[in-house]
Amino acid sequence: MRYLFFLQLLVSSILLSAQKFDGLAKTPPMGWNSWNKFACNVDEKLIRETADAMASNGMKEAGYEYIVIDDCWQVSRDENGDIVCDPERFPSGMKALADYIHSKGLKFGLYSCAGSKTCEGRPGGRGHEYQDAKMYASWGVDYLKYDFCNTDAQKAEGAYKTMRDALYAAKRPVVFSICEWGSTEPWTWAKNVGHLWRTTSDIMNCWDCKVNWGGMGWTLVMDKNAELGRYAGPGGWNDPDMLQAGNGVLTDVESRSHFTLWSMMAAPLITGNDIRSLTPAIKEILTNKEIIALNQDTLGKQGYRWWTLDGNIELWLKPLSNGDIALCFFNRSSVAASIDFDWKRYFSNLDGKTYNVTGQTRIRDLWLKKELGTTNKNLKATIPAHDVLTIRLGQ
Ligand code: GLA
């Protein structure tokens, strides 16, 4: 009897520890990450100033929450094996930084790696998972991005489960961001492991460039991520990587399209630019609440490419929780294109049953922030090269 009792206890404690924190990412996480703009050039001044900026420039109000330090904050392990942050770049330590970020009403995230070393050769988490998770909890970490460099023969699924269990055992709720670049199809196994999982190699700061190790521009990342919509939903999101909007290469129009498509795909909105100095155009893009509302919609459906219209215009559709529908006409070509969109043709003669769209459905342009009438007549517009026309259809 006694053995049975202990066996039950053991089994239930194993089951209890084998889980992620629920309810932390019912909608896609929103925040900022240092990597795309600053790479290894991170220090506490930058992070504090970034938190100040997010709290005061309209981003926090628009829903951004996490400030995440990517690779290179860590330099070594001490004699106990505890992870040590760079004392020159972070002289006040991570606890003080987390406290500061929390005092702004924001949340704090860090980066580590499942392998023995991070991608930049800093100490990784392998063999120290429980020790690191405890340290993160004591610092006040709310979000962990976990990479997959220098992993030798480690299996991704097992490695991420170990870290998930370590975080859970440390008892501080942490959003767990899986970053193995889609190499083992995490969308098939990660739903109960992490809250988001990268689906591709790194996003580059360009429209459609490619580099030999796999990095690529945002439109190519989008194409890969677009195939995986059925795996995403509340609590577990496809992550097509951090935004490059506002990073100086994409035009404002391209940044706007990038931000819109990430919103349509229910992608985590993790900005990757210097938010301490936003141009008015980029600020308007990153804080457009009506676009963000598509991303944060509680139905949690990843939008999908629905049609390709003449002239290289992709038409994307995202169903929303109140029955509204978001549509994005994306002109991927390098010349302006016109649409003369006959609602009857695409919405089953406006029968109101197949789709919640009739002749009286109202159309709102989410970038012009303006009503465009109803679906009782064709939608005519010219969409500049690389631009989007993004509308919400509702009663
Ligand atoms: C990998 C990740 C990037 C970034 C770097 C840091 O390449 O995919 O997002 O975290 O490592 O070294």
mmCIF file of C-alpha atoms and ligand atoms in Angstrom:
data_model
loop_
_atom_site.group_PDB
_atom_site.id
_atom_site.type_symbol
_atom_site.label_atom_id
_atom_site.label_comp_id
_atom_site.label_asym_id
_atom_site.label_seq_id
_atom_site.Cartn_x
_atom_site.Cartn_y
_atom_site.Cartn_z
ATOM 1 C CA MET A 1 0.000 0.000 0.000
ATOM 2 C CA ARG A 2 2.674 2.378 1.060
ATOM 3 C CA TYR A 3 4.644 1.724 -2.136
ATOM 4 C CA LEU A 4 1.532 2.381 -4.160
ATOM 5 C CA PHE A 5 1.097 5.721 -2.418
ATOM 6 C CA PHE A 6 4.663 6.754 -3.184
ATOM 7 C CA LEU A 7 4.340 5.556 -6.726
ATOM 8 C CA GLN A 8 1.219 7.685 -7.169
ATOM 9 C CA LEU A 9 2.995 10.651 -5.649
ATOM 10 C CA LEU A 10 5.928 10.187 -7.979
ATOM 11 C CA VAL A 11 3.764 9.830 -11.073
ATOM 12 C CA SER A 12 1.646 12.853 -10.212
ATOM 13 C CA SER A 13 4.645 15.015 -9.465
ATOM 14 C CA ILE A 14 6.218 14.032 -12.772
ATOM 15 C CA LEU A 15 2.983 14.847 -14.561
ATOM 16 C CA LEU A 16 2.642 18.131 -12.717
ATOM 17 C CA SER A 17 6.134 19.235 -13.571
ATOM 18 C CA ALA A 18 5.754 18.318 -17.227
ATOM 19 C CA GLN A 19 3.912 21.374 -18.340
ATOM 20 C CA LYS A 20 4.310 24.912 -19.501
ATOM 21 C CA PHE A 21 2.738 27.908 -17.827
ATOM 22 C CA ASP A 22 -0.748 28.267 -19.212
ATOM 23 C CA GLY A 23 -2.585 31.453 -19.998
ATOM 24 C CA LEU A 24 0.520 33.576 -20.635
ATOM 25 C CA ALA A 25 0.131 33.986 -24.382
ATOM 26 C CA LYS A 26 -3.560 33.787 -25.157
ATOM 27 C CA THR A 27 -2.772 36.321 -27.857
ATOM 28 C CA PRO A 28 0.615 36.707 -29.581
ATOM 29 C CA PRO A 29 3.295 38.242 -27.310
ATOM 30 C CA MET A 30 4.233 41.865 -28.023
ATOM 31 C CA GLY A 31 7.496 43.517 -27.125
ATOM 32 C CA TRP A 32 11.014 44.402 -28.191
ATOM 33 C CA ASN A 33 14.191 42.357 -28.648
ATOM 34 C CA SER A 34 17.719 43.705 -28.955
ATOM 35 C CA TRP A 35 19.114 41.386 -31.637
ATOM 36 C CA ASN A 36 18.001 42.758 -35.020
ATOM 37 C CA LYS A 37 19.387 46.228 -34.366
ATOM 38 C CA PHE A 38 22.059 45.864 -31.695
ATOM 39 C CA ALA A 39 23.327 42.247 -31.946
ATOM 40 C CA CYS A 40 25.985 41.870 -29.199
ATOM 41 C CA ASN A 41 26.117 45.571 -28.496
ATOM 42 C CA VAL A 42 23.809 45.470 -25.465
ATOM 43 C CA ASP A 43 24.181 47.096 -22.052
ATOM 44 C CA GLU A 44 21.982 48.217 -19.200
ATOM 45 C CA LYS A 45 21.830 51.819 -20.386
ATOM 46 C CA LEU A 46 20.343 50.738 -23.702
ATOM 47 C CA ILE A 47 17.852 48.449 -21.989
ATOM 48 C CA ARG A 48 16.742 51.085 -19.479
ATOM 49 C CA GLU A 49 16.362 53.696 -22.175
ATOM 50 C CA THR A 50 14.410 51.231 -24.290
ATOM 51 C CA ALA A 51 12.066 50.550 -21.369
ATOM 52 C CA ASP A 52 11.657 54.305 -20.836
ATOM 53 C CA ALA A 53 10.836 54.710 -24.514
ATOM 54 C CA MET A 54 8.327 51.861 -24.609
ATOM 55 C CA ALA A 55 6.578 53.173 -21.521
ATOM 56 C CA SER A 56 6.242 56.692 -22.886
ATOM 57 C CA ASN A 57 6.113 56.657 -26.703
ATOM 58 C CA GLY A 58 2.710 55.044 -27.113
ATOM 59 C CA MET A 59 3.987 51.477 -27.505
ATOM 60 C CA LYS A 60 3.051 50.303 -24.026
ATOM 61 C CA GLU A 61 -0.355 51.841 -24.471
ATOM 62 C CA ALA A 62 -0.701 49.988 -27.776
ATOM 63 C CA GLY A 63 -0.013 46.666 -26.045
ATOM 64 C CA TYR A 64 3.767 46.140 -26.102
ATOM 65 C CA GLU A 65 4.989 44.557 -22.932
ATOM 66 C CA TYR A 66 8.229 42.544 -23.090
ATOM 67 C CA ILE A 67 11.765 43.962 -23.189
ATOM 68 C CA VAL A 68 14.012 41.055 -24.193
ATOM 69 C CA ILE A 69 17.814 41.059 -24.127
ATOM 70 C CA ASP A 70 19.059 38.661 -26.782
ATOM 71 C CA ASP A 71 22.500 37.038 -26.948
ATOM 72 C CA CYS A 72 25.685 38.401 -25.305
ATOM 73 C CA TRP A 73 24.486 39.573 -21.877
ATOM 74 C CA GLN A 74 26.254 36.552 -20.297
ATOM 75 C CA VAL A 75 30.012 36.058 -20.038
ATOM 76 C CA SER A 76 30.796 33.034 -17.887
ATOM 77 C CA ARG A 77 29.767 30.739 -15.063
ATOM 78 C CA ASP A 78 31.101 31.142 -11.541
ATOM 79 C CA GLU A 79 32.592 28.419 -9.344
ATOM 80 C CA ASN A 80 29.080 27.179 -8.516
ATOM 81 C CA GLY A 81 28.147 27.002 -12.158
ATOM 82 C CA ASP A 82 25.845 30.008 -11.844
ATOM 83 C CA ILE A 83 25.486 32.112 -14.953
ATOM 84 C CA VAL A 84 27.267 35.465 -14.755
ATOM 85 C CA CYS A 85 26.186 38.552 -16.660
ATOM 86 C CA ASP A 86 28.754 40.886 -18.191
ATOM 87 C CA PRO A 87 29.864 43.050 -15.234
ATOM 88 C CA GLU A 88 31.069 45.851 -17.484
ATOM 89 C CA ARG A 89 27.936 46.130 -19.560
ATOM 90 C CA PHE A 90 25.485 45.283 -16.779
ATOM 91 C CA PRO A 91 27.191 46.605 -13.623
ATOM 92 C CA SER A 92 23.923 46.839 -11.667
ATOM 93 C CA GLY A 93 23.079 43.200 -12.407
ATOM 94 C CA MET A 94 20.006 41.605 -13.910
ATOM 95 C CA LYS A 95 17.829 41.815 -10.820
ATOM 96 C CA ALA A 96 18.128 45.609 -10.715
ATOM 97 C CA LEU A 97 17.409 45.803 -14.443
ATOM 98 C CA ALA A 98 14.349 43.589 -14.098
ATOM 99 C CA ASP A 99 13.126 45.705 -11.189
ATOM 100 C CA TYR A 100 13.525 48.818 -13.282
ATOM 101 C CA ILE A 101 11.595 47.330 -16.201
ATOM 102 C CA HIS A 102 8.871 46.123 -13.868
ATOM 103 C CA SER A 103 8.657 49.592 -12.290
ATOM 104 C CA LYS A 104 7.666 50.841 -15.745
ATOM 105 C CA GLY A 105 4.807 48.363 -15.878
ATOM 106 C CA LEU A 106 6.680 46.224 -18.415
ATOM 107 C CA LYS A 107 8.064 42.691 -18.414
ATOM 108 C CA PHE A 108 11.605 41.409 -18.694
ATOM 109 C CA GLY A 109 12.987 38.781 -21.030
ATOM 110 C CA LEU A 110 16.342 37.087 -21.531
ATOM 111 C CA TYR A 111 17.944 34.842 -24.117
ATOM 112 C CA SER A 112 19.797 31.597 -23.653
ATOM 113 C CA CYS A 113 20.499 28.500 -25.670
ATOM 114 C CA ALA A 114 19.882 24.763 -25.342
ATOM 115 C CA GLY A 115 23.442 23.959 -26.403
ATOM 116 C CA SER A 116 26.677 24.213 -24.488
ATOM 117 C CA LYS A 117 27.246 27.665 -25.948
ATOM 118 C CA THR A 118 24.955 30.308 -27.417
ATOM 119 C CA CYS A 119 25.159 31.188 -31.106
ATOM 120 C CA GLU A 120 27.642 33.934 -30.182
ATOM 121 C CA GLY A 121 29.736 31.537 -28.108
ATOM 122 C CA ARG A 122 28.559 32.615 -24.658
ATOM 123 C CA PRO A 123 27.779 29.969 -21.996
ATOM 124 C CA GLY A 124 24.657 28.012 -22.942
ATOM 125 C CA GLY A 125 22.082 26.268 -20.786
ATOM 126 C CA ARG A 126 23.013 22.617 -21.423
ATOM 127 C CA GLY A 127 23.371 20.784 -18.132
ATOM 128 C CA HIS A 128 22.437 23.900 -16.165
ATOM 129 C CA GLU A 129 18.751 24.111 -17.022
ATOM 130 C CA TYR A 130 17.329 23.895 -13.475
ATOM 131 C CA GLN A 131 20.077 26.081 -12.056
ATOM 132 C CA ASP A 132 19.520 28.756 -14.708
ATOM 133 C CA ALA A 133 15.741 28.642 -14.386
ATOM 134 C CA LYS A 134 16.066 29.258 -10.653
ATOM 135 C CA MET A 135 18.425 32.149 -11.277
ATOM 136 C CA TYR A 136 16.071 33.670 -13.849
ATOM 137 C CA ALA A 137 13.187 33.361 -11.372
ATOM 138 C CA SER A 138 15.241 35.086 -8.669
ATOM 139 C CA TRP A 139 16.028 37.935 -11.077
ATOM 140 C CA GLY A 140 12.385 38.343 -12.133
ATOM 141 C CA VAL A 141 12.577 37.060 -15.691
ATOM 142 C CA ASP A 142 9.177 36.838 -17.426
ATOM 143 C CA TYR A 143 10.199 35.618 -20.899
ATOM 144 C CA LEU A 144 12.923 33.309 -22.149
ATOM 145 C CA LYS A 145 14.038 32.980 -25.750
ATOM 146 C CA TYR A 146 15.896 29.682 -26.025
ATOM 147 C CA ASP A 147 18.138 29.111 -29.035
ATOM 148 C CA PHE A 148 19.620 25.934 -30.514
ATOM 149 C CA CYS A 149 23.279 26.498 -31.410
ATOM 150 C CA ASN A 150 26.139 24.177 -30.341
ATOM 151 C CA THR A 151 23.790 21.335 -29.528
ATOM 152 C CA ASP A 152 25.823 18.413 -30.972
ATOM 153 C CA ALA A 153 23.593 15.362 -30.756
ATOM 154 C CA GLN A 154 20.909 16.938 -28.565
ATOM 155 C CA LYS A 155 17.355 16.373 -29.757
ATOM 156 C CA ALA A 156 15.385 19.595 -29.939
ATOM 157 C CA GLU A 157 12.126 18.294 -28.512
ATOM 158 C CA GLY A 158 13.782 16.744 -25.487
ATOM 159 C CA ALA A 159 16.051 19.729 -24.889
ATOM 160 C CA TYR A 160 13.146 22.167 -24.928
ATOM 161 C CA LYS A 161 11.061 19.932 -22.681
ATOM 162 C CA THR A 162 13.881 19.868 -20.155
ATOM 163 C CA MET A 163 14.001 23.653 -20.076
ATOM 164 C CA ARG A 164 10.219 23.892 -19.941
ATOM 165 C CA ASP A 165 10.191 21.614 -16.903
ATOM 166 C CA ALA A 166 13.012 23.576 -15.290
ATOM 167 C CA LEU A 167 11.132 26.835 -15.718
ATOM 168 C CA TYR A 168 7.984 25.286 -14.333
ATOM 169 C CA ALA A 169 9.842 23.898 -11.349
ATOM 170 C CA ALA A 170 11.261 27.376 -10.632
ATOM 171 C CA LYS A 171 7.649 28.528 -10.221
ATOM 172 C CA ARG A 172 7.895 31.937 -11.852
ATOM 173 C CA PRO A 173 5.609 32.171 -14.895
ATOM 174 C CA VAL A 174 7.745 32.589 -18.002
ATOM 175 C CA VAL A 175 6.776 32.857 -21.644
ATOM 176 C CA PHE A 176 8.943 30.263 -23.345
ATOM 177 C CA SER A 177 10.091 31.174 -26.855
ATOM 178 C CA ILE A 178 11.460 28.240 -28.824
ATOM 179 C CA CYS A 179 14.120 29.159 -31.371
ATOM 180 C CA GLU A 180 15.344 26.127 -33.339
ATOM 181 C CA TRP A 181 14.466 27.869 -36.640
ATOM 182 C CA GLY A 182 11.801 25.350 -37.656
ATOM 183 C CA SER A 183 14.415 22.631 -38.184
ATOM 184 C CA THR A 184 12.524 19.875 -36.370
ATOM 185 C CA GLU A 185 9.038 21.170 -37.217
ATOM 186 C CA PRO A 186 8.280 22.418 -33.695
ATOM 187 C CA TRP A 187 4.726 23.237 -34.765
ATOM 188 C CA THR A 188 4.106 19.487 -34.566
ATOM 189 C CA TRP A 189 5.439 19.048 -30.997
ATOM 190 C CA ALA A 190 5.757 22.393 -29.247
ATOM 191 C CA LYS A 191 2.174 23.246 -28.354
ATOM 192 C CA ASN A 192 2.646 21.988 -24.806
ATOM 193 C CA VAL A 193 6.277 22.965 -24.593
ATOM 194 C CA GLY A 194 6.490 26.658 -25.477
ATOM 195 C CA HIS A 195 4.277 29.643 -26.198
ATOM 196 C CA LEU A 196 5.858 30.469 -29.562
ATOM 197 C CA TRP A 197 8.214 28.686 -31.890
ATOM 198 C CA ARG A 198 10.346 30.056 -34.667
ATOM 199 C CA THR A 199 9.301 28.649 -38.029
ATOM 200 C CA THR A 200 12.246 29.777 -40.138
ATOM 201 C CA SER A 201 15.856 30.789 -40.221
ATOM 202 C CA ASP A 202 16.728 34.364 -39.224
ATOM 203 C CA ILE A 203 14.904 37.287 -40.766
ATOM 204 C CA MET A 204 17.244 39.637 -42.610
ATOM 205 C CA ASN A 205 16.862 43.370 -42.869
ATOM 206 C CA CYS A 206 15.582 43.411 -46.455
ATOM 207 C CA TRP A 207 12.592 42.730 -48.653
ATOM 208 C CA ASP A 208 13.572 39.385 -50.220
ATOM 209 C CA CYS A 209 17.350 38.925 -49.987
ATOM 210 C CA LYS A 210 18.879 35.556 -49.100
ATOM 211 C CA VAL A 211 22.149 34.723 -47.388
ATOM 212 C CA ASN A 212 23.942 31.421 -47.793
ATOM 213 C CA TRP A 213 23.429 30.197 -44.212
ATOM 214 C CA GLY A 214 19.663 30.488 -44.600
ATOM 215 C CA GLY A 215 18.750 33.979 -43.438
ATOM 216 C CA MET A 216 16.228 35.726 -45.661
ATOM 217 C CA GLY A 217 14.157 38.845 -46.155
ATOM 218 C CA TRP A 218 10.747 39.191 -44.586
ATOM 219 C CA THR A 219 8.625 38.304 -47.626
ATOM 220 C CA LEU A 220 10.408 34.942 -47.910
ATOM 221 C CA VAL A 221 10.024 34.304 -44.179
ATOM 222 C CA MET A 222 6.353 35.093 -44.619
ATOM 223 C CA ASP A 223 5.974 32.516 -47.401
ATOM 224 C CA LYS A 224 7.269 29.731 -45.167
ATOM 225 C CA ASN A 225 5.301 30.791 -42.125
ATOM 226 C CA ALA A 226 2.115 31.142 -44.169
ATOM 227 C CA GLU A 227 1.969 27.377 -44.712
ATOM 228 C CA LEU A 228 1.647 26.622 -41.002
ATOM 229 C CA GLY A 229 -1.487 28.462 -39.969
ATOM 230 C CA ARG A 230 -3.332 25.410 -38.755
ATOM 231 C CA TYR A 231 -0.814 24.817 -35.983
ATOM 232 C CA ALA A 232 -1.170 28.254 -34.359
ATOM 233 C CA GLY A 233 -3.725 29.403 -31.835
ATOM 234 C CA PRO A 234 -4.207 30.832 -28.349
ATOM 235 C CA GLY A 235 -1.270 29.782 -26.188
ATOM 236 C CA GLY A 236 1.004 28.584 -29.014
ATOM 237 C CA TRP A 237 2.075 30.723 -31.964
ATOM 238 C CA ASN A 238 4.093 30.348 -35.125
ATOM 239 C CA ASP A 239 6.969 32.819 -34.830
ATOM 240 C CA PRO A 240 8.293 34.170 -38.144
ATOM 241 C CA ASP A 241 10.956 36.090 -36.178
ATOM 242 C CA MET A 242 11.307 39.628 -34.924
ATOM 243 C CA LEU A 243 10.299 42.656 -36.927
ATOM 244 C CA GLN A 244 12.742 44.543 -39.117
ATOM 245 C CA ALA A 245 10.358 47.496 -39.535
ATOM 246 C CA GLY A 246 12.121 50.785 -38.873
ATOM 247 C CA ASN A 247 15.607 49.344 -39.187
ATOM 248 C CA GLY A 248 16.667 51.645 -41.975
ATOM 249 C CA VAL A 249 16.615 49.419 -45.056
ATOM 250 C CA LEU A 250 12.939 48.797 -45.690
ATOM 251 C CA THR A 251 11.047 51.853 -46.878
ATOM 252 C CA ASP A 252 8.190 53.092 -44.709
ATOM 253 C CA VAL A 253 5.777 51.445 -47.137
ATOM 254 C CA GLU A 254 7.632 48.121 -46.839
ATOM 255 C CA SER A 255 7.769 48.427 -43.056
ATOM 256 C CA ARG A 256 4.037 48.996 -43.037
ATOM 257 C CA SER A 257 3.408 45.925 -45.203
ATOM 258 C CA HIS A 258 5.732 43.845 -43.018
ATOM 259 C CA PHE A 259 3.925 44.949 -39.855
ATOM 260 C CA THR A 260 0.529 44.334 -41.436
ATOM 261 C CA LEU A 261 1.381 40.830 -42.631
ATOM 262 C CA TRP A 262 2.829 39.906 -39.225
ATOM 263 C CA SER A 263 -0.412 41.137 -37.691
ATOM 264 C CA MET A 264 -2.493 39.187 -40.194
ATOM 265 C CA MET A 265 -0.466 36.028 -39.464
ATOM 266 C CA ALA A 266 -1.027 36.354 -35.696
ATOM 267 C CA ALA A 267 2.750 36.485 -35.350
ATOM 268 C CA PRO A 268 4.375 37.670 -32.140
ATOM 269 C CA LEU A 269 4.933 41.420 -32.571
ATOM 270 C CA ILE A 270 8.458 41.700 -31.261
ATOM 271 C CA THR A 271 9.959 44.910 -32.592
ATOM 272 C CA GLY A 272 13.643 44.819 -33.473
ATOM 273 C CA ASN A 273 14.537 48.450 -34.129
ATOM 274 C CA ASP A 274 15.795 51.303 -31.961
ATOM 275 C CA ILE A 275 12.546 52.389 -30.332
ATOM 276 C CA ARG A 276 14.277 55.261 -28.511
ATOM 277 C CA SER A 277 14.174 57.262 -31.707
ATOM 278 C CA LEU A 278 11.164 56.433 -33.832
ATOM 279 C CA THR A 279 10.402 58.489 -36.896
ATOM 280 C CA PRO A 280 6.778 59.659 -36.983
ATOM 281 C CA ALA A 281 6.052 57.196 -39.794
ATOM 282 C CA ILE A 282 7.473 54.169 -37.961
ATOM 283 C CA LYS A 283 5.790 55.194 -34.739
ATOM 284 C CA GLU A 284 2.475 55.373 -36.534
ATOM 285 C CA ILE A 285 3.069 51.925 -38.014
ATOM 286 C CA LEU A 286 4.106 50.187 -34.790
ATOM 287 C CA THR A 287 1.281 51.701 -32.750
ATOM 288 C CA ASN A 288 -1.651 51.423 -35.140
ATOM 289 C CA LYS A 289 -4.214 50.030 -32.739
ATOM 290 C CA GLU A 290 -6.624 48.872 -35.407
ATOM 291 C CA ILE A 291 -3.936 46.757 -37.050
ATOM 292 C CA ILE A 292 -2.727 45.494 -33.671
ATOM 293 C CA ALA A 293 -6.322 44.529 -32.886
ATOM 294 C CA LEU A 294 -6.193 42.070 -35.794
ATOM 295 C CA ASN A 295 -3.053 40.519 -34.349
ATOM 296 C CA GLN A 296 -4.403 40.396 -30.805
ATOM 297 C CA ASP A 297 -7.848 39.119 -31.759
ATOM 298 C CA THR A 298 -8.902 36.491 -29.245
ATOM 299 C CA LEU A 299 -10.019 33.978 -31.857
ATOM 300 C CA GLY A 300 -6.311 33.560 -32.554
ATOM 301 C CA LYS A 301 -6.649 32.441 -36.180
ATOM 302 C CA GLN A 302 -3.570 32.872 -38.295
ATOM 303 C CA GLY A 303 -4.572 34.778 -41.426
ATOM 304 C CA TYR A 304 -3.893 33.129 -44.755
ATOM 305 C CA ARG A 305 -3.343 33.913 -48.395
ATOM 306 C CA TRP A 306 -6.778 33.512 -49.852
ATOM 307 C CA TRP A 307 -6.416 34.531 -53.502
ATOM 308 C CA THR A 308 -3.823 35.928 -55.794
ATOM 309 C CA LEU A 309 -5.407 38.641 -57.921
ATOM 310 C CA ASP A 310 -4.215 39.949 -61.264
ATOM 311 C CA GLY A 311 -1.159 42.142 -61.102
ATOM 312 C CA ASN A 312 0.568 40.237 -58.315
ATOM 313 C CA ILE A 313 -1.762 41.290 -55.564
ATOM 314 C CA GLU A 314 -2.091 38.739 -52.797
ATOM 315 C CA LEU A 315 -5.334 38.823 -50.907
ATOM 316 C CA TRP A 316 -4.999 37.716 -47.288
ATOM 317 C CA LEU A 317 -7.905 36.925 -44.997
ATOM 318 C CA LYS A 318 -8.128 36.694 -41.209
ATOM 319 C CA PRO A 319 -11.399 35.812 -39.477
ATOM 320 C CA LEU A 320 -12.000 37.687 -36.229
ATOM 321 C CA SER A 321 -13.737 36.788 -32.993
ATOM 322 C CA ASN A 322 -16.766 39.055 -33.421
ATOM 323 C CA GLY A 323 -17.505 37.718 -36.894
ATOM 324 C CA ASP A 324 -15.697 40.536 -38.688
ATOM 325 C CA ILE A 325 -13.180 39.679 -41.380
ATOM 326 C CA ALA A 326 -9.835 41.369 -41.983
ATOM 327 C CA LEU A 327 -8.645 41.544 -45.576
ATOM 328 C CA CYS A 328 -5.255 42.657 -46.728
ATOM 329 C CA PHE A 329 -4.512 43.347 -50.403
ATOM 330 C CA PHE A 330 -0.748 43.084 -50.627
ATOM 331 C CA ASN A 331 0.910 44.386 -53.779
ATOM 332 C CA ARG A 332 4.051 42.342 -53.916
ATOM 333 C CA SER A 333 5.137 43.657 -57.275
ATOM 334 C CA SER A 334 7.439 46.584 -57.888
ATOM 335 C CA VAL A 335 4.854 48.635 -59.761
ATOM 336 C CA ALA A 336 1.547 50.107 -58.632
ATOM 337 C CA ALA A 337 -1.484 47.892 -59.259
ATOM 338 C CA SER A 338 -5.180 48.614 -59.398
ATOM 339 C CA ILE A 339 -8.046 46.610 -58.037
ATOM 340 C CA ASP A 340 -11.691 46.647 -59.007
ATOM 341 C CA PHE A 341 -12.905 44.158 -56.488
ATOM 342 C CA ASP A 342 -16.317 42.639 -56.994
ATOM 343 C CA TRP A 343 -17.515 41.481 -53.582
ATOM 344 C CA LYS A 344 -20.146 39.192 -55.075
ATOM 345 C CA ARG A 345 -17.566 37.168 -56.885
ATOM 346 C CA TYR A 346 -15.458 36.407 -53.817
ATOM 347 C CA PHE A 347 -18.134 36.224 -51.134
ATOM 348 C CA SER A 348 -20.642 33.735 -52.614
ATOM 349 C CA ASN A 349 -22.863 36.367 -54.091
ATOM 350 C CA LEU A 350 -23.012 38.080 -50.706
ATOM 351 C CA ASP A 351 -25.356 35.395 -49.382
ATOM 352 C CA GLY A 352 -24.258 36.244 -45.808
ATOM 353 C CA LYS A 353 -24.019 32.531 -44.974
ATOM 354 C CA THR A 354 -20.822 31.214 -46.482
ATOM 355 C CA TYR A 355 -19.109 34.312 -45.091
ATOM 356 C CA ASN A 356 -20.515 36.866 -42.744
ATOM 357 C CA VAL A 357 -20.628 39.366 -45.577
ATOM 358 C CA THR A 358 -23.704 40.818 -47.291
ATOM 359 C CA GLY A 359 -24.337 43.848 -49.505
ATOM 360 C CA GLN A 360 -24.596 45.983 -46.373
ATOM 361 C CA THR A 361 -21.311 44.985 -44.785
ATOM 362 C CA ARG A 362 -19.234 48.009 -43.880
ATOM 363 C CA ILE A 363 -15.654 48.472 -44.978
ATOM 364 C CA ARG A 364 -13.075 50.273 -42.883
ATOM 365 C CA ASP A 365 -9.583 51.106 -44.114
ATOM 366 C CA LEU A 366 -7.301 50.435 -41.144
ATOM 367 C CA TRP A 367 -4.378 52.519 -42.377
ATOM 368 C CA LEU A 368 -6.385 55.500 -43.586
ATOM 369 C CA LYS A 369 -8.577 54.991 -40.484
ATOM 370 C CA LYS A 370 -11.573 55.763 -42.611
ATOM 371 C CA GLU A 371 -14.884 54.170 -43.629
ATOM 372 C CA LEU A 372 -14.963 53.195 -47.282
ATOM 373 C CA GLY A 373 -18.696 52.541 -47.650
ATOM 374 C CA THR A 374 -20.234 49.099 -48.003
ATOM 375 C CA THR A 375 -19.828 45.978 -50.076
ATOM 376 C CA ASN A 376 -22.746 46.895 -52.319
ATOM 377 C CA LYS A 377 -20.353 48.270 -54.887
ATOM 378 C CA ASN A 378 -16.929 47.271 -56.153
ATOM 379 C CA LEU A 379 -13.902 48.360 -54.190
ATOM 380 C CA LYS A 380 -11.659 50.343 -56.501
ATOM 381 C CA ALA A 381 -8.197 51.374 -55.491
ATOM 382 C CA THR A 382 -4.645 51.741 -56.663
ATOM 383 C CA ILE A 383 -2.095 50.104 -54.412
ATOM 384 C CA PRO A 384 1.466 51.403 -54.709
ATOM 385 C CA ALA A 385 4.342 48.955 -55.176
ATOM 386 C CA HIS A 386 5.028 46.853 -52.051
ATOM 387 C CA ASP A 387 2.128 48.481 -50.227
ATOM 388 C CA VAL A 388 -0.998 47.089 -48.603
ATOM 389 C CA LEU A 389 -4.638 48.020 -48.505
ATOM 390 C CA THR A 390 -5.960 46.649 -45.244
ATOM 391 C CA ILE A 391 -9.626 46.643 -44.419
ATOM 392 C CA ARG A 392 -11.976 45.322 -41.832
ATOM 393 C CA LEU A 393 -15.384 44.061 -42.931
ATOM 394 C CA GLY A 394 -18.090 44.238 -40.327
ATOM 395 C CA GLN A 395 -21.756 44.803 -39.713
HETATM 396 C C1 GLA B 1 20.211 32.896 -33.629
HETATM 397 C C2 GLA B 1 18.771 33.346 -33.506
HETATM 398 C C3 GLA B 1 18.705 34.869 -33.591
HETATM 399 C C4 GLA B 1 19.568 35.480 -32.501
HETATM 400 C C5 GLA B 1 21.000 34.961 -32.607
HETATM 401 C C6 GLA B 1 21.834 35.380 -31.413
HETATM 402 O O1 GLA B 1 20.713 33.140 -34.914
HETATM 403 O O2 GLA B 1 17.977 32.780 -34.512
HETATM 404 O O3 GLA B 1 17.374 35.309 -33.484
HETATM 405 O O4 GLA B 1 19.018 35.167 -31.248
HETATM 406 O O5 GLA B 1 21.032 33.543 -32.673
HETATM 407 O O6 GLA B 1 23.111 34.841 -31.443
#
